[in-house]
Amino acid sequence: MKTIIVDMMGGDNAPLETVKGVGRAIEELDKDVKYILVGDQVQIETIARENEISLEGCEIVHTEEVITMTDDPILVVRGKENSSMSIGLRMLKEGKGDAFVSTGNTGALFTGANLIVRKVKGVKRPAIASLLPLQPPVLLADSGANVVVTPEYLEQFAIMGSAYMKNVMGVEDPRVGLLNNGEEEHKGTELQIETYKILKANESINFVGNVEGNRVMQDTCDVIVADGFTGNIFLKTMEGLGKMMLKTLKSTLYSKVRTRAAGLLIKKEMAGIKKTFDAGELGGAPILGISKPVIKAHGSSKAKAFKNAIRQAIAYSDTMLTTEIEEALAEVAARKKAAEEVQASEENK
Amino acid sequence: MKTIIVDMMGGDNAPLETVKGVGRAIEELDKDVKYILVGDQVQIETIARENEISLEGCEIVHTEEVITMTDDPILVVRGKENSSMSIGLRMLKEGKGDAFVSTGNTGALFTGANLIVRKVKGVKRPAIASLLPLQPPVLLADSGANVVVTPEYLEQFAIMGSAYMKNVMGVEDPRVGLLNNGEEEHKGTELQIETYKILKANESINFVGNVEGNRVMQDTCDVIVADGFTGNIFLKTMEGLGKMMLKTLKSTLYSKVRTRAAGLLIKKEMAGIKKTFDAGELGGAPILGISKPVIKAHGSSKAKAFKNAIRQAIAYSDTMLTTEIEEALAEVAARKKAAEEVQASEENK
């Protein structure tokens, strides 16, 4: 029996959509899961009643304090210790659940995961990894948490991203690409040039080289590695253009009688296309490098996206991902140490 | 009478599509333009004959040397001085034409523009500016030429981009945004944080603040400023996703009899959507900060895109853009100097 701890209060549409999402999770996902819902009990129960959602078997941990989307992230550990996010993270830390899902303030969740749940041993910086709605899906690490990074951080993002795609998404020998402004190995800033060398030398990952923005969509890699600044620009640009194109298409289809007829003929297909490019279909963003599964659902998640984030939390908690990450990082560290010792002993000759 | 110098040989589809493009330019654009075509005379004339394209009134400057897409950019000034690109740039420098258009090797064109045609006085680094196919169009500066920049370079990109949108595209008081991973002024790396302050303090541009990747598509700015690395990721991501979505849509429409019927009903609208997102519709990318108009057409340009790049070169050469850029930069420099003198005299008190 798994236990998933759910932050009911964060996010743009909470608690209405989080309650609906949990309702769908109970109905549609693995029955052998218990949910701990952290949030305002009266609000949660009222919404459940009004929407005829059964929360039977769920445990509700009541709190009225909420971390808002504009709150300073540090409040999660100092100032709003009684917020639903803070309580949920502490319960995860204390072993009262197997995973934590939140649609709230990203910075606060990242900070709380780091300071309350703590990092996997050997991890320099955890990364927020977003599954991009491509076919097949591509994991972007980092998608915004670490604006300033070193080549070593990026190497760890590559290792953690690989482990996630293998263990949670079932991709064998995931291909890792480095997001860059050209394919040649001298491309990019110093950061990318140095990272290229390190990734190429790392035998434990399947590095396929530099990948340009347009090539990410062409089934060239399963994991795309970037600093959080570039990753954020990449992710937001995809989101923005995707939405704009669907909007243009929709307004075109509904502009005239003739095109409306066409719209009716392809209604199902249009929904399919929308689904194809909907990040919410894939669930949330795991925070890689935290010692227990913490999943960030998109701030604007509706019920379905929230349910999918819960699905992902269950899948994550079914794996030995954190152990694998710890071992992989230890292996890389050991290999580097050995290489340094060889070098040092040669220099002493 | 204007004279446009055209590199017939660079690019993926040259000289076939460049000859066709010039043919269309002669037919469709301003009649009061003379074209100087630099390239292999036999090939150009053969293609024109075979495709029944009249090049009457064009001057052909014959050369057989070509800078390829994979050539080292420096060859344009040392090693391939007789290439069509090199000859064209020298002719522009010598005043034998009013603008130069090329679909060839971007790095070589940028290097050649810098070293042969030379920068506008006061320009630190020229920028390659791409007009994004949005409604209304947005100018991205820099889109890839300058991977490593300073806040001062970015300020100049903002000034030059503004001047271009005003003078060539007729946008009154262009809104300038800084591409960033959030809207708050503390967002981004040190580069963005510092640049934000400088742009905010610059009264000669209409700075609207930080703009996220998805917000660029939402009519928030007319000029979006970025370092060349980030700009390239942004541009390529847009290109890649746009192409992928159109492909998905097309394959959906042609998958079944029913959807094919819908496809026929909205054939015209589909072409319209394709056109909306086609960068080639808008012409090429001006290299801002060069003392005479140099326009880079996309390497994969077909006839229509090449014709549009020529149209843009004509529009550019009809303006006083380089003079305006020089004056704007001089004004900023003078203002900074005055501020420094005030500060120095206060420190001496």
PDB file of C-alpha atoms in Angstrom, chain B residues 136-270:
ATOM      1  CA  PRO B 136       2.530  41.820 -35.286  1.00  0.00           C
ATOM      2  CA  PRO B 137       6.096  40.779 -36.225  1.00  0.00           C
ATOM      3  CA  VAL B 138       8.725  40.947 -33.484  1.00  0.00           C
ATOM      4  CA  LEU B 139      12.401  41.652 -34.131  1.00  0.00           C
ATOM      5  CA  LEU B 140      14.769  39.363 -32.234  1.00  0.00           C
ATOM      6  CA  ALA B 141      18.232  40.862 -31.614  1.00  0.00           C
ATOM      7  CA  ASP B 142      20.574  39.032 -31.387  1.00  0.00           C
ATOM      8  CA  SER B 143      19.502  35.779 -32.990  1.00  0.00           C
ATOM      9  CA  GLY B 144      22.844  34.024 -32.867  1.00  0.00           C
ATOM     10  CA  ALA B 145      25.874  36.082 -33.878  1.00  0.00           C
ATOM     11  CA  ASN B 146      27.110  37.081 -30.427  1.00  0.00           C
ATOM     12  CA  VAL B 147      27.177  34.164 -28.026  1.00  0.00           C
ATOM     13  CA  VAL B 148      28.988  36.098 -25.328  1.00  0.00           C
ATOM     14  CA  VAL B 149      27.795  39.635 -24.688  1.00  0.00           C
ATOM     15  CA  THR B 150      27.860  42.414 -22.102  1.00  0.00           C
ATOM     16  CA  PRO B 151      24.922  44.543 -20.856  1.00  0.00           C
ATOM     17  CA  GLU B 152      26.327  47.347 -23.019  1.00  0.00           C
ATOM     18  CA  TYR B 153      26.084  45.206 -26.167  1.00  0.00           C
ATOM     19  CA  LEU B 154      22.510  44.326 -25.287  1.00  0.00           C
ATOM     20  CA  GLU B 155      21.711  48.012 -24.819  1.00  0.00           C
ATOM     21  CA  GLN B 156      23.037  48.659 -28.314  1.00  0.00           C
ATOM     22  CA  PHE B 157      20.968  45.755 -29.697  1.00  0.00           C
ATOM     23  CA  ALA B 158      17.925  47.414 -28.124  1.00  0.00           C
ATOM     24  CA  ILE B 159      18.746  50.783 -29.694  1.00  0.00           C
ATOM     25  CA  MET B 160      19.492  49.316 -33.118  1.00  0.00           C
ATOM     26  CA  GLY B 161      16.457  47.037 -33.048  1.00  0.00           C
ATOM     27  CA  SER B 162      14.216  49.962 -32.115  1.00  0.00           C
ATOM     28  CA  ALA B 163      15.634  52.059 -34.938  1.00  0.00           C
ATOM     29  CA  TYR B 164      15.043  49.215 -37.402  1.00  0.00           C
ATOM     30  CA  MET B 165      11.431  48.629 -36.403  1.00  0.00           C
ATOM     31  CA  LYS B 166      10.767  52.360 -36.579  1.00  0.00           C
ATOM     32  CA  ASN B 167      12.535  53.142 -39.828  1.00  0.00           C
ATOM     33  CA  VAL B 168      12.088  49.986 -41.863  1.00  0.00           C
ATOM     34  CA  MET B 169       8.908  48.465 -40.434  1.00  0.00           C
ATOM     35  CA  GLY B 170       7.107  51.725 -39.630  1.00  0.00           C
ATOM     36  CA  VAL B 171       6.415  50.910 -35.970  1.00  0.00           C
ATOM     37  CA  GLU B 172       5.972  54.060 -33.919  1.00  0.00           C
ATOM     38  CA  ASP B 173       7.826  54.050 -30.587  1.00  0.00           C
ATOM     39  CA  PRO B 174       8.703  50.317 -30.678  1.00  0.00           C
ATOM     40  CA  ARG B 175       8.282  48.438 -27.401  1.00  0.00           C
ATOM     41  CA  VAL B 176      11.534  46.771 -26.315  1.00  0.00           C
ATOM     42  CA  GLY B 177      11.508  43.675 -24.118  1.00  0.00           C
ATOM     43  CA  LEU B 178      14.366  41.739 -22.527  1.00  0.00           C
ATOM     44  CA  LEU B 179      14.042  37.960 -22.963  1.00  0.00           C
ATOM     45  CA  ASN B 180      14.138  36.531 -19.453  1.00  0.00           C
ATOM     46  CA  ASN B 181      12.957  33.679 -17.240  1.00  0.00           C
ATOM     47  CA  GLY B 182      10.497  35.834 -15.323  1.00  0.00           C
ATOM     48  CA  GLU B 183       9.019  39.310 -15.311  1.00  0.00           C
ATOM     49  CA  GLU B 184      10.407  40.653 -12.049  1.00  0.00           C
ATOM     50  CA  GLU B 185      13.463  42.863 -12.392  1.00  0.00           C
ATOM     51  CA  HIS B 186      15.694  40.585 -10.314  1.00  0.00           C
ATOM     52  CA  LYS B 187      15.153  37.674 -12.723  1.00  0.00           C
ATOM     53  CA  GLY B 188      17.815  36.069 -14.878  1.00  0.00           C
ATOM     54  CA  THR B 189      21.565  35.788 -14.635  1.00  0.00           C
ATOM     55  CA  GLU B 190      23.818  38.723 -13.782  1.00  0.00           C
ATOM     56  CA  LEU B 191      23.707  39.691 -17.459  1.00  0.00           C
ATOM     57  CA  GLN B 192      19.925  40.179 -17.506  1.00  0.00           C
ATOM     58  CA  ILE B 193      19.802  41.847 -14.092  1.00  0.00           C
ATOM     59  CA  GLU B 194      22.417  44.407 -15.121  1.00  0.00           C
ATOM     60  CA  THR B 195      20.887  44.902 -18.571  1.00  0.00           C
ATOM     61  CA  TYR B 196      17.457  45.506 -17.069  1.00  0.00           C
ATOM     62  CA  LYS B 197      18.829  48.457 -15.088  1.00  0.00           C
ATOM     63  CA  ILE B 198      20.560  49.947 -18.115  1.00  0.00           C
ATOM     64  CA  LEU B 199      17.546  49.573 -20.406  1.00  0.00           C
ATOM     65  CA  LYS B 200      15.241  51.019 -17.775  1.00  0.00           C
ATOM     66  CA  ALA B 201      17.496  54.059 -17.411  1.00  0.00           C
ATOM     67  CA  ASN B 202      17.758  54.618 -21.175  1.00  0.00           C
ATOM     68  CA  GLU B 203      15.175  57.256 -22.079  1.00  0.00           C
ATOM     69  CA  SER B 204      15.623  56.945 -25.829  1.00  0.00           C
ATOM     70  CA  ILE B 205      13.999  53.498 -25.965  1.00  0.00           C
ATOM     71  CA  ASN B 206      10.549  52.344 -24.934  1.00  0.00           C
ATOM     72  CA  PHE B 207      11.573  49.569 -22.531  1.00  0.00           C
ATOM     73  CA  VAL B 208       8.632  47.439 -21.380  1.00  0.00           C
ATOM     74  CA  GLY B 209      10.636  45.172 -19.061  1.00  0.00           C
ATOM     75  CA  ASN B 210      11.430  41.466 -18.943  1.00  0.00           C
ATOM     76  CA  VAL B 211       9.470  39.229 -21.281  1.00  0.00           C
ATOM     77  CA  GLU B 212       9.167  35.451 -20.856  1.00  0.00           C
ATOM     78  CA  GLY B 213       9.403  33.045 -23.791  1.00  0.00           C
ATOM     79  CA  ASN B 214       5.654  32.482 -24.003  1.00  0.00           C
ATOM     80  CA  ARG B 215       4.849  36.191 -23.656  1.00  0.00           C
ATOM     81  CA  VAL B 216       6.829  37.179 -26.759  1.00  0.00           C
ATOM     82  CA  MET B 217       3.968  35.663 -28.810  1.00  0.00           C
ATOM     83  CA  GLN B 218       1.348  37.724 -27.030  1.00  0.00           C
ATOM     84  CA  ASP B 219       1.955  41.155 -28.555  1.00  0.00           C
ATOM     85  CA  THR B 220       3.963  42.382 -25.582  1.00  0.00           C
ATOM     86  CA  CYS B 221       6.883  43.899 -27.502  1.00  0.00           C
ATOM     87  CA  ASP B 222       8.147  44.843 -30.965  1.00  0.00           C
ATOM     88  CA  VAL B 223      11.813  44.168 -30.240  1.00  0.00           C
ATOM     89  CA  ILE B 224      13.035  41.320 -28.062  1.00  0.00           C
ATOM     90  CA  VAL B 225      16.614  41.600 -26.860  1.00  0.00           C
ATOM     91  CA  ALA B 226      18.778  38.585 -26.041  1.00  0.00           C
ATOM     92  CA  ASP B 227      22.348  37.359 -26.143  1.00  0.00           C
ATOM     93  CA  GLY B 228      23.020  35.315 -29.287  1.00  0.00           C
ATOM     94  CA  PHE B 229      23.012  31.998 -27.425  1.00  0.00           C
ATOM     95  CA  THR B 230      19.599  32.478 -25.850  1.00  0.00           C
ATOM     96  CA  GLY B 231      18.271  34.154 -29.003  1.00  0.00           C
ATOM     97  CA  ASN B 232      19.305  31.169 -31.083  1.00  0.00           C
ATOM     98  CA  ILE B 233      17.635  28.686 -28.704  1.00  0.00           C
ATOM     99  CA  PHE B 234      14.472  30.803 -28.761  1.00  0.00           C
ATOM    100  CA  LEU B 235      14.383  31.133 -32.563  1.00  0.00           C
ATOM    101  CA  LYS B 236      15.145  27.479 -33.270  1.00  0.00           C
ATOM    102  CA  THR B 237      12.586  26.294 -30.718  1.00  0.00           C
ATOM    103  CA  MET B 238       9.909  28.411 -32.390  1.00  0.00           C
ATOM    104  CA  GLU B 239      10.894  27.115 -35.809  1.00  0.00           C
ATOM    105  CA  GLY B 240      11.017  23.521 -34.666  1.00  0.00           C
ATOM    106  CA  LEU B 241       7.716  23.474 -32.821  1.00  0.00           C
ATOM    107  CA  GLY B 242       5.933  25.407 -35.568  1.00  0.00           C
ATOM    108  CA  LYS B 243       7.060  22.930 -38.194  1.00  0.00           C
ATOM    109  CA  MET B 244       6.200  19.947 -36.049  1.00  0.00           C
ATOM    110  CA  MET B 245       2.698  21.210 -35.288  1.00  0.00           C
ATOM    111  CA  LEU B 246       1.942  21.935 -38.940  1.00  0.00           C
ATOM    112  CA  LYS B 247       3.207  18.477 -39.851  1.00  0.00           C
ATOM    113  CA  THR B 248       1.036  16.833 -37.194  1.00  0.00           C
ATOM    114  CA  LEU B 249      -1.954  18.803 -38.391  1.00  0.00           C
ATOM    115  CA  LYS B 250      -1.341  17.891 -42.008  1.00  0.00           C
ATOM    116  CA  SER B 251      -0.882  14.199 -41.306  1.00  0.00           C
ATOM    117  CA  THR B 252      -4.066  14.278 -39.209  1.00  0.00           C
ATOM    118  CA  LEU B 253      -6.020  15.884 -42.029  1.00  0.00           C
ATOM    119  CA  TYR B 254      -4.839  13.334 -44.565  1.00  0.00           C
ATOM    120  CA  SER B 255      -5.251  10.277 -42.365  1.00  0.00           C
ATOM    121  CA  LYS B 256      -8.871   9.364 -43.160  1.00  0.00           C
ATOM    122  CA  VAL B 257     -11.540  10.014 -45.794  1.00  0.00           C
ATOM    123  CA  ARG B 258     -13.546  12.103 -43.353  1.00  0.00           C
ATOM    124  CA  THR B 259     -10.612  14.235 -42.276  1.00  0.00           C
ATOM    125  CA  ARG B 260      -9.448  14.549 -45.885  1.00  0.00           C
ATOM    126  CA  ALA B 261     -12.829  16.088 -46.673  1.00  0.00           C
ATOM    127  CA  ALA B 262     -12.244  18.573 -43.879  1.00  0.00           C
ATOM    128  CA  GLY B 263      -8.776  19.227 -45.246  1.00  0.00           C
ATOM    129  CA  LEU B 264     -10.266  20.153 -48.626  1.00  0.00           C
ATOM    130  CA  LEU B 265     -12.751  22.509 -46.982  1.00  0.00           C
ATOM    131  CA  ILE B 266     -10.034  24.420 -45.181  1.00  0.00           C
ATOM    132  CA  LYS B 267      -7.284  24.167 -47.775  1.00  0.00           C
ATOM    133  CA  LYS B 268      -7.088  27.912 -48.227  1.00  0.00           C
ATOM    134  CA  GLU B 269      -7.116  28.558 -44.484  1.00  0.00           C
ATOM    135  CA  MET B 270      -4.406  25.940 -43.933  1.00  0.00           C
TER     136      MET B 270
END
